Coordinates of C-alpha atoms in Angstrom, one line a residue:
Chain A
X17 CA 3.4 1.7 50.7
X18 CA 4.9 -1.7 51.6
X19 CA 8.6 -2.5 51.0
X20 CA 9.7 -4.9 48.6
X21 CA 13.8 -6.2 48.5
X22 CA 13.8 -8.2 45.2
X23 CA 16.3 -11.4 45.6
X24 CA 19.5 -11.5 43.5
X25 CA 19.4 -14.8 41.3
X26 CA 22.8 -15.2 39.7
X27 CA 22.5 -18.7 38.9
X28 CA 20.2 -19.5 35.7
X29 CA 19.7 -23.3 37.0
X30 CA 18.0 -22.0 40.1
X31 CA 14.5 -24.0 40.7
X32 CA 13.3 -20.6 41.8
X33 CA 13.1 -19.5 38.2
X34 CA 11.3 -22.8 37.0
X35 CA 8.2 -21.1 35.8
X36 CA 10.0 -19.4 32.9
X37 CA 12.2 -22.1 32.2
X38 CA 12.3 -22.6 27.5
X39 CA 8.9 -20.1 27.6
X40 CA 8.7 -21.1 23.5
X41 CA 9.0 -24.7 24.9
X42 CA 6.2 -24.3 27.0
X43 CA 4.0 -22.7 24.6
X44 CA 4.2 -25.6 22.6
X45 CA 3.0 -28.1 25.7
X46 CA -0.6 -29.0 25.5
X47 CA -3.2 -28.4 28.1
X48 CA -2.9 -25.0 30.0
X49 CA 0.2 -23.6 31.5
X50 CA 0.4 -21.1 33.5
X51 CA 0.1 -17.1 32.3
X52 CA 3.3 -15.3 31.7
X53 CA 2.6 -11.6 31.7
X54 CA 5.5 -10.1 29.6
X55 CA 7.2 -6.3 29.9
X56 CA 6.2 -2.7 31.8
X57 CA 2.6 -2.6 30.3
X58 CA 1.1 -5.9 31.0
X59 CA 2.8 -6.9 34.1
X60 CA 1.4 -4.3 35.9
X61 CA -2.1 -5.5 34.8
X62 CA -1.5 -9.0 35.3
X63 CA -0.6 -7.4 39.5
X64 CA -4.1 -5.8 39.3
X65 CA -5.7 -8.8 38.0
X66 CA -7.7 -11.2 39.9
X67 CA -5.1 -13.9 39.0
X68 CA -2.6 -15.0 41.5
X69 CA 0.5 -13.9 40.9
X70 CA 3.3 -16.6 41.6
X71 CA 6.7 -14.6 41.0
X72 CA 7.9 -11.8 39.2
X73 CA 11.4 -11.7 37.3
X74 CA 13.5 -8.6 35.6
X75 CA 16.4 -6.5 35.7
X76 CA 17.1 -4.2 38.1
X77 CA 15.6 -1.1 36.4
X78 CA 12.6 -3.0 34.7
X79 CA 12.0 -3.7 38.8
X80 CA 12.4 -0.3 39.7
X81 CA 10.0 0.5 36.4
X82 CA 7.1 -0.7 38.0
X83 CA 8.5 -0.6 41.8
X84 CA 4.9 1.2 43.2
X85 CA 2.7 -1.8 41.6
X86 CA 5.3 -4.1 43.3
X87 CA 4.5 -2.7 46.6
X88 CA 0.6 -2.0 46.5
X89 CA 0.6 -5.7 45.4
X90 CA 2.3 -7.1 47.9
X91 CA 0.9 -5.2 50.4
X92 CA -2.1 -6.7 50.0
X93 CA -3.5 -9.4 52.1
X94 CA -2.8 -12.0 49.4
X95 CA 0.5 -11.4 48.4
X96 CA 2.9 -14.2 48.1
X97 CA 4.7 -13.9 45.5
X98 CA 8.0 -13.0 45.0
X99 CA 10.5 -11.0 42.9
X100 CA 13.8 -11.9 41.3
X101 CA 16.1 -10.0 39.9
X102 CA 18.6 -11.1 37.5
X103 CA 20.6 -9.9 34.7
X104 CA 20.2 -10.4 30.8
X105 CA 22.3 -13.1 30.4
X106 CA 20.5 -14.9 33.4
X107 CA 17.2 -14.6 31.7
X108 CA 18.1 -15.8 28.5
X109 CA 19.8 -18.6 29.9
X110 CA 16.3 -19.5 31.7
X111 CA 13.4 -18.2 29.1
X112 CA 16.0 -19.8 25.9
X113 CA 16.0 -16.6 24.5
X114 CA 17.0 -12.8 24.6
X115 CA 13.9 -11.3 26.2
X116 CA 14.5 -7.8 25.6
X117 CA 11.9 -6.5 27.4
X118 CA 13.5 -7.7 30.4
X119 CA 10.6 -7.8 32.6
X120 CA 8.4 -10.7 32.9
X121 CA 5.2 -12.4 36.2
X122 CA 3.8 -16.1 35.9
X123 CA 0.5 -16.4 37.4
X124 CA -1.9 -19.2 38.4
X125 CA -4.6 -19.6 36.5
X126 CA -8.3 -19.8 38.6
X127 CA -10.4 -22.5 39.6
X128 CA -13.0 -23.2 37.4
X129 CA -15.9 -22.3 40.1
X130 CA -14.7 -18.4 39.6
X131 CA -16.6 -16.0 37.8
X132 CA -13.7 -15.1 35.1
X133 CA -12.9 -18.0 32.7
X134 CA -15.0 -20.6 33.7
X135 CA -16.9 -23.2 31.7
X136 CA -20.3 -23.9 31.9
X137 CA -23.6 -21.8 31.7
X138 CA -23.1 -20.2 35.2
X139 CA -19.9 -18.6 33.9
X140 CA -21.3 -16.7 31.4
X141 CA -24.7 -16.1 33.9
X142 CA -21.9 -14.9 36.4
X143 CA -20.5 -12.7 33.7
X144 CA -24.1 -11.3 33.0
X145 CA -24.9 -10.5 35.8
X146 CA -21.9 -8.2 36.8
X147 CA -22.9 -6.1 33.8
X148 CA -26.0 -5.9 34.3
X149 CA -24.7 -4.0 38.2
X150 CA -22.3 -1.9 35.9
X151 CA -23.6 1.6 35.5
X152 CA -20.9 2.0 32.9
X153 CA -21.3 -1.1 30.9
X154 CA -21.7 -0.1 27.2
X155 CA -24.5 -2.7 26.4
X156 CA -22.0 -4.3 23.9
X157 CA -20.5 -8.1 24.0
X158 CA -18.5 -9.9 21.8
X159 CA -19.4 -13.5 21.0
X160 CA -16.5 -15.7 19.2
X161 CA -16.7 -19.1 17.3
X162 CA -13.9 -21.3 16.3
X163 CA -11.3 -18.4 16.4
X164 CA -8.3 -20.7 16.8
X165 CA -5.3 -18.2 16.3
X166 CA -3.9 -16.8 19.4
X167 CA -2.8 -13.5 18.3
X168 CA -6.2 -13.2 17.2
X169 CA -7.7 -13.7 19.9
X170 CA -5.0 -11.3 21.9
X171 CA -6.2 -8.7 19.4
X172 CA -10.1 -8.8 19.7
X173 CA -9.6 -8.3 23.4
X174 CA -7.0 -5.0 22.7
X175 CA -9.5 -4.0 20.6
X176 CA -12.9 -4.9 22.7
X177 CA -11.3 -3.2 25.6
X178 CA -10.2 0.3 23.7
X179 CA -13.9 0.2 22.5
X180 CA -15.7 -0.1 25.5
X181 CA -17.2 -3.9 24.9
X182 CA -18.0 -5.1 28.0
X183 CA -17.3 -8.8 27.9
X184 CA -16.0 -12.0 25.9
X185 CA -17.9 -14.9 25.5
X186 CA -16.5 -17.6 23.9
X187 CA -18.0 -20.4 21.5
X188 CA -16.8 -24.1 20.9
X189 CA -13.8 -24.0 19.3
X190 CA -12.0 -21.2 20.3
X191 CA -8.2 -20.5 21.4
X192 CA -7.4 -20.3 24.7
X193 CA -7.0 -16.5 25.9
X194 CA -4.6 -17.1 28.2
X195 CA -1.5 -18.6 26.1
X196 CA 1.6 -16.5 26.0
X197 CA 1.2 -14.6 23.3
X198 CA -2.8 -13.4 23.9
X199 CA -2.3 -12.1 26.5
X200 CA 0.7 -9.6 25.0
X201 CA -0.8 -9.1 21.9
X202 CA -3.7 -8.1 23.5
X203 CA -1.2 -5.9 26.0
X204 CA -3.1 -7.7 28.9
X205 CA -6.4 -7.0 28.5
X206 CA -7.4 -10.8 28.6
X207 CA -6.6 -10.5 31.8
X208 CA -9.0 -7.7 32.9
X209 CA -11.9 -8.0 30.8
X210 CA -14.4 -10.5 31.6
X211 CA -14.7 -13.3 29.5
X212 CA -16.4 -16.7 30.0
X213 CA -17.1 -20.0 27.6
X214 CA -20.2 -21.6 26.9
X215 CA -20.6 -25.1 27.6
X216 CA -20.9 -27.5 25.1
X217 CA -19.9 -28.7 21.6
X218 CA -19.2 -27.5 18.4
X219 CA -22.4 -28.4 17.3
X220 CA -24.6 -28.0 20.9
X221 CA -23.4 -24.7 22.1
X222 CA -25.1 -22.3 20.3
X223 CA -28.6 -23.6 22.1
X224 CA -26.9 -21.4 25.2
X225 CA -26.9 -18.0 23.0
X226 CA -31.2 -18.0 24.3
X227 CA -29.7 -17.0 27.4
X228 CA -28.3 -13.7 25.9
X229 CA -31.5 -12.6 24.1
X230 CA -33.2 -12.9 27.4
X231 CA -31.1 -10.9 28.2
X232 CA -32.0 -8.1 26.2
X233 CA -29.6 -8.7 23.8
X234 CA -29.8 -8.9 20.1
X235 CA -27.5 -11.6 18.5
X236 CA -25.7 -10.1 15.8
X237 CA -24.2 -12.7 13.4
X238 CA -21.0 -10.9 11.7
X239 CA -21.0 -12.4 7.8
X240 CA -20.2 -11.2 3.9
X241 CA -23.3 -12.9 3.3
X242 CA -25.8 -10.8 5.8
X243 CA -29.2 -10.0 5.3
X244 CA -28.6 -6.4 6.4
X245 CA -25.5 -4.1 6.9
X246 CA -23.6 -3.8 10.1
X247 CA -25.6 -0.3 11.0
X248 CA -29.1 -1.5 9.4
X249 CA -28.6 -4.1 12.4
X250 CA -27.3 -2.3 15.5
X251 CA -29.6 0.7 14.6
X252 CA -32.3 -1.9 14.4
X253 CA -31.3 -3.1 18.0
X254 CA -30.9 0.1 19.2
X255 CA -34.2 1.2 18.5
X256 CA -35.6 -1.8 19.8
X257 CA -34.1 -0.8 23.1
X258 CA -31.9 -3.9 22.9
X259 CA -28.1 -4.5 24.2
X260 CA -25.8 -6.1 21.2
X261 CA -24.2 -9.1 20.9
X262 CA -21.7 -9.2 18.2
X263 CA -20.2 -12.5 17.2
X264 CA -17.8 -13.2 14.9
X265 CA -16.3 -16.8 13.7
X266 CA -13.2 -17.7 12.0
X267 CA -11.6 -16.1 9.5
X268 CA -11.9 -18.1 6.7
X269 CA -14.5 -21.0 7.5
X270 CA -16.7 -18.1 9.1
X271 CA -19.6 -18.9 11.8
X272 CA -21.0 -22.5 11.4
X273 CA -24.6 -22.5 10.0
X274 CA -25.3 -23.4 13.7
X275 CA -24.5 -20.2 15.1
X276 CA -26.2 -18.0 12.0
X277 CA -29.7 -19.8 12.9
X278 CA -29.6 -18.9 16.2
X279 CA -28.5 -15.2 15.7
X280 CA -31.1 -12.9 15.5
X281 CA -29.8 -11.4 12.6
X282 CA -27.1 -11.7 10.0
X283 CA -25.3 -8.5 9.1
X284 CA -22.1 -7.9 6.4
X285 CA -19.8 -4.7 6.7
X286 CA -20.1 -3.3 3.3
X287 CA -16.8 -4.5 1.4
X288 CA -15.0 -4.1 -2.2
X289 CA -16.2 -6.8 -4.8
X290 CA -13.8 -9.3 -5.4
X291 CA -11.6 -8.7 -2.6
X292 CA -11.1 -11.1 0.5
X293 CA -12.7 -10.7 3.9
X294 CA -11.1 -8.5 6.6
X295 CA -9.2 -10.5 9.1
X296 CA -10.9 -11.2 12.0
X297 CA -10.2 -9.3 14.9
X298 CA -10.0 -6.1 12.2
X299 CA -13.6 -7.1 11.3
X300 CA -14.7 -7.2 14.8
X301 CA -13.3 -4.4 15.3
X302 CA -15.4 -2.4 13.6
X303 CA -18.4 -3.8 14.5
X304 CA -17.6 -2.7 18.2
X305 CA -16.6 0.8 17.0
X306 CA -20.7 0.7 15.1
X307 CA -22.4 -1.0 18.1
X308 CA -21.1 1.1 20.8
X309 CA -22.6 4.5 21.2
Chain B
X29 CA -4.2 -20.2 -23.8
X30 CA -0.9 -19.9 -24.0
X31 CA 1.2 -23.9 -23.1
X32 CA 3.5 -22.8 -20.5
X33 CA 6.4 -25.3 -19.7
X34 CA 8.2 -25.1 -16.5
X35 CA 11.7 -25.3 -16.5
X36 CA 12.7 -27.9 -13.9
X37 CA 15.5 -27.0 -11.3
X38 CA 17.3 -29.2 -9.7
X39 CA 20.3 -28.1 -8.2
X40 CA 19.6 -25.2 -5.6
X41 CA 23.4 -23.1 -6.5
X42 CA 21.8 -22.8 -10.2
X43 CA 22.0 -19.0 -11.0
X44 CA 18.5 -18.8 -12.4
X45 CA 17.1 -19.2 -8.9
X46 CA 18.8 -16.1 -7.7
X47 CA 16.3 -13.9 -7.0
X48 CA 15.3 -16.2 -4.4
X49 CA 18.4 -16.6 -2.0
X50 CA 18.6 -16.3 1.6
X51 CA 15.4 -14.2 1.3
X52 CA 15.7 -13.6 5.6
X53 CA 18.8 -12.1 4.9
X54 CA 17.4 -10.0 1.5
X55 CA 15.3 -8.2 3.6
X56 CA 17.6 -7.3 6.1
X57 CA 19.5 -5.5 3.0
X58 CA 19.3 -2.0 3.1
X59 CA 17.7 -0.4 0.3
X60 CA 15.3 -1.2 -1.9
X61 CA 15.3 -4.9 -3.1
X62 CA 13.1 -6.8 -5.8
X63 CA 9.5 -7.5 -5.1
X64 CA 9.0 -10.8 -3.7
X65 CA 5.1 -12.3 -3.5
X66 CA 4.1 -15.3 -2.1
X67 CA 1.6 -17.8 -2.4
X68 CA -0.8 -19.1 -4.7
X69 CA -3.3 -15.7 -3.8
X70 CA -0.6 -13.5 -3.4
X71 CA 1.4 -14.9 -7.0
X72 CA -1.4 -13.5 -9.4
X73 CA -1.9 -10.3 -8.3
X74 CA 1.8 -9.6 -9.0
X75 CA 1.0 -11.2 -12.5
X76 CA -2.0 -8.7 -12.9
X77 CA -0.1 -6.0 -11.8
X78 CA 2.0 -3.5 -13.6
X79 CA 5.2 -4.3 -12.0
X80 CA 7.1 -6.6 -14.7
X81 CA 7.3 -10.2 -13.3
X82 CA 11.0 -11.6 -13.2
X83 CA 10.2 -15.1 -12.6
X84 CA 7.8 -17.9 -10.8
X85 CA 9.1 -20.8 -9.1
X86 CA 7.0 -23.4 -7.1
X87 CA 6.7 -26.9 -6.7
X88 CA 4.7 -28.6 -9.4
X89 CA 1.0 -28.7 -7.6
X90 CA 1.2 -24.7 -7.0
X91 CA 2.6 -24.3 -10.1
X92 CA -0.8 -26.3 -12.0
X93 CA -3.0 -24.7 -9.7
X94 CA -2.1 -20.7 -11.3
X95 CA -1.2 -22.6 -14.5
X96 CA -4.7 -20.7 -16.1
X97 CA -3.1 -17.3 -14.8
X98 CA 0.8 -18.1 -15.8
X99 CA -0.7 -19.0 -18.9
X100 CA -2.8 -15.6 -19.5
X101 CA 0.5 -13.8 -18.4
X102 CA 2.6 -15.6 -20.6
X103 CA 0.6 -14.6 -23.8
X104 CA 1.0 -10.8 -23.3
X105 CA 3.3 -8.7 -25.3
X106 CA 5.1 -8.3 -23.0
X107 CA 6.0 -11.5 -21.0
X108 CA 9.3 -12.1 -20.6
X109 CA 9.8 -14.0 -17.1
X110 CA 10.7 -17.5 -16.6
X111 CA 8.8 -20.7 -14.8
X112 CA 10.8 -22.8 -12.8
X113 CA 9.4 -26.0 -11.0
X114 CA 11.8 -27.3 -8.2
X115 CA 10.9 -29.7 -5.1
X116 CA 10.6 -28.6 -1.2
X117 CA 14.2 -29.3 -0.5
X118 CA 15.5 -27.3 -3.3
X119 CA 13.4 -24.3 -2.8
X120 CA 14.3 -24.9 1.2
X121 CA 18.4 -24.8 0.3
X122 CA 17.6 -21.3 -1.8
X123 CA 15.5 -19.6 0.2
X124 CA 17.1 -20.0 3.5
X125 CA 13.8 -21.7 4.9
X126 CA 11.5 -24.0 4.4
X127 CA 9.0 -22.2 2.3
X128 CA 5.6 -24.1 2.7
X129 CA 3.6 -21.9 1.0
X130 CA 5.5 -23.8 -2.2
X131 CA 5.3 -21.0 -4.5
X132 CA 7.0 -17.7 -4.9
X133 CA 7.6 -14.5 -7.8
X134 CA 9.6 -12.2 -8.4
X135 CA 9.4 -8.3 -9.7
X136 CA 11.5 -5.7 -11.0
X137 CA 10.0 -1.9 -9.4
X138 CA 8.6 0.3 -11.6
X139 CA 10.4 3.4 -12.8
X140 CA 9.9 6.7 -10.7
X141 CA 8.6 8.4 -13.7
X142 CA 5.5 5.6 -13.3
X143 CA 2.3 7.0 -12.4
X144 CA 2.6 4.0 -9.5
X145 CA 4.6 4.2 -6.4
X146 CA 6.9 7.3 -7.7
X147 CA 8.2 10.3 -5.6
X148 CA 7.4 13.8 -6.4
X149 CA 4.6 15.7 -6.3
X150 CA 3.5 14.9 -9.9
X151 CA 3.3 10.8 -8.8
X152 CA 0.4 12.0 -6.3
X153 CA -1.2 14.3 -9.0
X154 CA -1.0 11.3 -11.6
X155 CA -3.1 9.1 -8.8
X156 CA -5.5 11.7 -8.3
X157 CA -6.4 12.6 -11.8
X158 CA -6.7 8.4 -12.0
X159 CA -9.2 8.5 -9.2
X160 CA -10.8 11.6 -10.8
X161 CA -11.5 9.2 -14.1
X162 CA -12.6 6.2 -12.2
X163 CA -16.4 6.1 -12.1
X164 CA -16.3 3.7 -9.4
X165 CA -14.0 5.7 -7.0
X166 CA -15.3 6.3 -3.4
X167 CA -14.0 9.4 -2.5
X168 CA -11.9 8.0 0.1
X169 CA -8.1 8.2 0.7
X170 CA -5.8 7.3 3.2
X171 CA -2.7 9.4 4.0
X172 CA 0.0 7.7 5.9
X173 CA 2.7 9.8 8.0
X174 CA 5.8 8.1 10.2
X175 CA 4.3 4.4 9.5
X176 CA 7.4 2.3 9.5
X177 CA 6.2 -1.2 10.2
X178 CA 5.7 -3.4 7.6
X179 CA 3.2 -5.3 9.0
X180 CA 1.2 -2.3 9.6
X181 CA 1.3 -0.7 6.3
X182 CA 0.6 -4.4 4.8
X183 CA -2.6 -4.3 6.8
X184 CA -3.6 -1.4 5.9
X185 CA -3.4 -1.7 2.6
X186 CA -5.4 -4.7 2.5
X187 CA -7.9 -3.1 5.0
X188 CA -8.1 -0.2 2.2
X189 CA -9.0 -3.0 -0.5
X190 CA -11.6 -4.6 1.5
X191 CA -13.4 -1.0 2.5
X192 CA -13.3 0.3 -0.9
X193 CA -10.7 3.5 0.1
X194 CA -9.4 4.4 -3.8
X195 CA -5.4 5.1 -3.1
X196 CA -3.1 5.4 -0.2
X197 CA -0.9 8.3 -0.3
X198 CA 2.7 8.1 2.2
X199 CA 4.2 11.2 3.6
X200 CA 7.4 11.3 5.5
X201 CA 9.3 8.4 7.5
X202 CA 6.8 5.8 5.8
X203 CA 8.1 2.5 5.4
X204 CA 8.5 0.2 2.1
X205 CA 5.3 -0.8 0.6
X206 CA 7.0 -3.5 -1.7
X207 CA 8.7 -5.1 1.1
X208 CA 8.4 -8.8 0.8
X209 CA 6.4 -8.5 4.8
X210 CA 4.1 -6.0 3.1
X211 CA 3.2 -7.0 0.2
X212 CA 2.3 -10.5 2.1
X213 CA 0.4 -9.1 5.0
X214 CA -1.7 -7.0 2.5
X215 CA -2.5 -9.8 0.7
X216 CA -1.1 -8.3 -2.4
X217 CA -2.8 -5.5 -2.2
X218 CA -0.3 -3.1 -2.2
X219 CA 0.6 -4.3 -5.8
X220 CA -3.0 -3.8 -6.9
X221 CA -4.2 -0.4 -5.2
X222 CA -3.0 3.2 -6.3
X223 CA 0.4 4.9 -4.3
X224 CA 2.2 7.5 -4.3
X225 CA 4.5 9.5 -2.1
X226 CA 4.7 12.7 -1.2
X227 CA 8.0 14.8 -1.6
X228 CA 9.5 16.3 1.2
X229 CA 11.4 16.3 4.6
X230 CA 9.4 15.2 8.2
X231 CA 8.7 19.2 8.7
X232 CA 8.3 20.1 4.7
X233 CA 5.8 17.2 2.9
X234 CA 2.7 18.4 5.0
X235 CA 2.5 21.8 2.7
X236 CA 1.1 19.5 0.0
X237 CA -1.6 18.4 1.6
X238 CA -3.6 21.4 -0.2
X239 CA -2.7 19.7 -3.0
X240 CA -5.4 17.5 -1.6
X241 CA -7.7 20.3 -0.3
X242 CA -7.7 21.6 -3.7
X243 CA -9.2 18.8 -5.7
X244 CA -12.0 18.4 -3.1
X245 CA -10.8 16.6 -0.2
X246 CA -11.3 17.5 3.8
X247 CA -8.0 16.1 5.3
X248 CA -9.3 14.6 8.4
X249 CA -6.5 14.0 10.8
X250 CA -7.2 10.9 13.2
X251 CA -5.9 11.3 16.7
X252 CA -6.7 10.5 20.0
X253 CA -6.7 14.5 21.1
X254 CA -9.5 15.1 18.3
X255 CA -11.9 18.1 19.0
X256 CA -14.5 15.7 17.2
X257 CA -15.6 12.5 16.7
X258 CA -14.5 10.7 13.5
X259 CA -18.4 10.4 12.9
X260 CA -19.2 14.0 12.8
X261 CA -16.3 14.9 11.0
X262 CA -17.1 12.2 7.8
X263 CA -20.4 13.6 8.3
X264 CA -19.3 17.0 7.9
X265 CA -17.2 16.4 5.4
X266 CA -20.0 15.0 3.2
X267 CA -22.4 17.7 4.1
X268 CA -20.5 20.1 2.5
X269 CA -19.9 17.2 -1.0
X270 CA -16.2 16.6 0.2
X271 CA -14.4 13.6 -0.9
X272 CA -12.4 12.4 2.3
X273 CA -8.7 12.1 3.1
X274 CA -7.9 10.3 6.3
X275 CA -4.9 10.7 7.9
X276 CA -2.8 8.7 10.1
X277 CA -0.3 8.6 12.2
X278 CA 2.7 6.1 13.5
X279 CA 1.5 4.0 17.0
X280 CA 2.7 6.1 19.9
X281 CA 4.0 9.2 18.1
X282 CA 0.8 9.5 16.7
X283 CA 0.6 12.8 14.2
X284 CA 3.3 15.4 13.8
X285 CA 2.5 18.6 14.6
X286 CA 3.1 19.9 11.1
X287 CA 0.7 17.3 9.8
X288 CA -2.4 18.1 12.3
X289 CA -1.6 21.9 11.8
X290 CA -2.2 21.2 7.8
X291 CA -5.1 19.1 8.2
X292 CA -8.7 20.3 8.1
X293 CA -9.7 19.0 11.2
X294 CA -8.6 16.5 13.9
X295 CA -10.9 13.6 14.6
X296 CA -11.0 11.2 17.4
X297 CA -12.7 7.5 17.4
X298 CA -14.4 7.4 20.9
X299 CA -12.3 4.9 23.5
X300 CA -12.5 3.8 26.7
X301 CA -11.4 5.5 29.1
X302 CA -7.5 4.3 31.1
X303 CA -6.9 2.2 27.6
X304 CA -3.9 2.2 25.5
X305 CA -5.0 3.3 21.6
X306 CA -5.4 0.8 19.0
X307 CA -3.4 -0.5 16.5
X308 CA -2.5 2.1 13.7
X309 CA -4.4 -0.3 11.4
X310 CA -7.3 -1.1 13.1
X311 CA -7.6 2.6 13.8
X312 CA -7.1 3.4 10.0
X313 CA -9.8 0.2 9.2
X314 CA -12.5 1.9 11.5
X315 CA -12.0 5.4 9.7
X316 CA -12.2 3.3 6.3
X317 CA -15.3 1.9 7.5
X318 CA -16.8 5.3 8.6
X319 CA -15.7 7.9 5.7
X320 CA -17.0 5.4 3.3
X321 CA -20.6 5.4 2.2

């Protein structure tokens, strides 16, 4: 295991500690910034994932919390990043407020041409195809449209990951994973699972959901308004011998009649009269826990 | 229809705008404080409800668009709160924040000898012999142990409502259902669906769970050490004309040991493998889902 000697940063004006300079600030920039991992869980994950990390900063025994990642990281060929240590005063001075958790990694995010994140149709091929050499993919995506709300989106990755769904895929419309707070509310599963956007518009990309059903998936359209239940449909697919696609749009607004026509089938979990829709990433949820077996 | 006029406010230190103040800092109070809901969805299910409204206050568009429901509310026997119609920047100086939503009510709590809500053993017998005269009932409850997030218990609550589960029962080291976070995050649900808690210490409440077993219920206690699958045990549970009881836990602690010990069998949703559990919630939504048919 490789060494690692964290650097002392005493002074909160240090350029070295730029990338976490008024985080709330930041969040509120437009265009991407880059990914801040935040505490013990998700850094380590961010360290394992194929972004590159740029620096890591915490107190001294938030450091020595995840001191083996630290060193099997940089160990590897690719490591250049570097670690700071600093006190609580220190980071509160440079993040703008008391970050308790006292452990936090920025990270670049990748190039467009990489299989992870891209967009275009050759992202989500590229994603395809790594399931389809997965002996222990579950045969279950998720599909989103228009879900704008970050902690949303955080959550339907926690929750795609706990249920074995094998990948993202992400309509027009849709919030960037990578902000701030997706990738903790998801505890940094947006940066592990694989996930990809379709090309095109709001009213043009749901032409590109043909390339899943060639696939051998069934396009599950999640609605209160389905034709059949949830089960009706993924037993229906199931039999068929097909993989699932499970997408789910906005809470509120709901999937654009756009994306319902080009489903193969519209399906409703079975819900109280009278009372409102489940949130979204709840709703999902359950339709991973039905489609996976 | 009952007219309704409002009673305009002007001045933000008038009295009659007191259950409104600093309502940050209200919640921050220890014990247990007036129920606060908000919003023009949340507003008339506290005015359907059986806790007695105190008072409305909005600004004069939220205020005309419940005016049908203020007006049914205001024709009952009983009616005794007040309407009060004040602009942004009053309601802004009174509640400590600037409260978009524009619209906001306040309740007294019910009695503990009310069949809703109360603590003793006979406020969980009064809800299940309610259940036991309801026609509609699914045969589904929820038992809550060590839940003490608001948000949580506000989500589960409204997942309950969606997924038709009748009542939700709280043992030990439960948070406040009427918290003002609650009572939003559910939507309002938790002034609409049946409550009650158990008596009881951490180590004691779990002997009444036969309370539970005795009118017909299989406790099924959800945890990620289960010796089956939440499927087979609703299944089971059915198969032999059981209504269902599922239990849950507090994220991380998870179950006491008292509480699976009591239970009639310990059930497990089926996760990936190396990933963290999910949210209490979402757990609790996907045992909804299952356990009700």
């Amino acid at each position: 295991m490789a060494d690692f000697s964290p650097i002392r940063i005493d002074d909160p004006r240090d350029p070295l500690l730029d990338d976490f300079r008024n985080l709330n600030a930041s969040d509120k920039k437009s265009g991407e910034q880059l990914i801040i991992a935040e505490g013990t869980l998700v850094v380590p994950r961010l360290l394992a994932s194929p972004y590159p990390t740029r620096a890591v900063v915490g107190f001294p025994g938030k450091l020595r919390a995840i001191e083996e990642e630290l060193s099997c990281s940089l160990s590897g060929d690719d490591a250049t990043f570097s670690v700071f240590e600093v006190s609580r005063e220190v980071l509160k001075e440079v993040a703008g407020f008391d970050m308790h958790r006292g452990l936090v990694a920025s990270a670049d995010r990748l190039p467009t041409s990489a299989a992870t994140g891209d967009a275009g149709t050759s992202a989500v091929e590229a994603v395809l195809d790594r399931l389809e050499e997965n002996p222990e993919a579950s045969g279950v995506i998720a599909v989103l449209e228009g879900v704008g709300d970050h902690e949303n989106i955080g959550s339907i990755f926690r929750n795609a990951a706990g249920l074995n769904v094998d990948a993202v895929l992400f309509g027009a419309a849709t919030a960037d994973p990578l902000y701030r707070r997706s990738v903790r509310v998801s505890m940094g599963h947006v940066l592990r699972l694989p996930w990809a956007r379709f090309p095109g518009t709001t009213t043009t990309w749901q032409r590109d959901l043909e390339l899943l059903q060639r696939r051998g998936y069934e396009v599950v359209a999640l609605t209160p308004a389905g034709d059949v239940t949830l089960r009706e449909a993924t037993e229906a697919a199931r039999g068929r011998g097909k993989k699932v696609a499970v997408m789910v749009g906005a809470e509120g607004p709901g999937l654009t009649e756009h994306a319902m026509r080009a489903a193969d089938v519209r399906a409703s979990i079975p819900m109280t009269r009278g009372t409102d829709s489940l949130n979204v990433a709840t709703a999902a949820a359950i339709a991973f826990y039905e489609a996976v077996r």
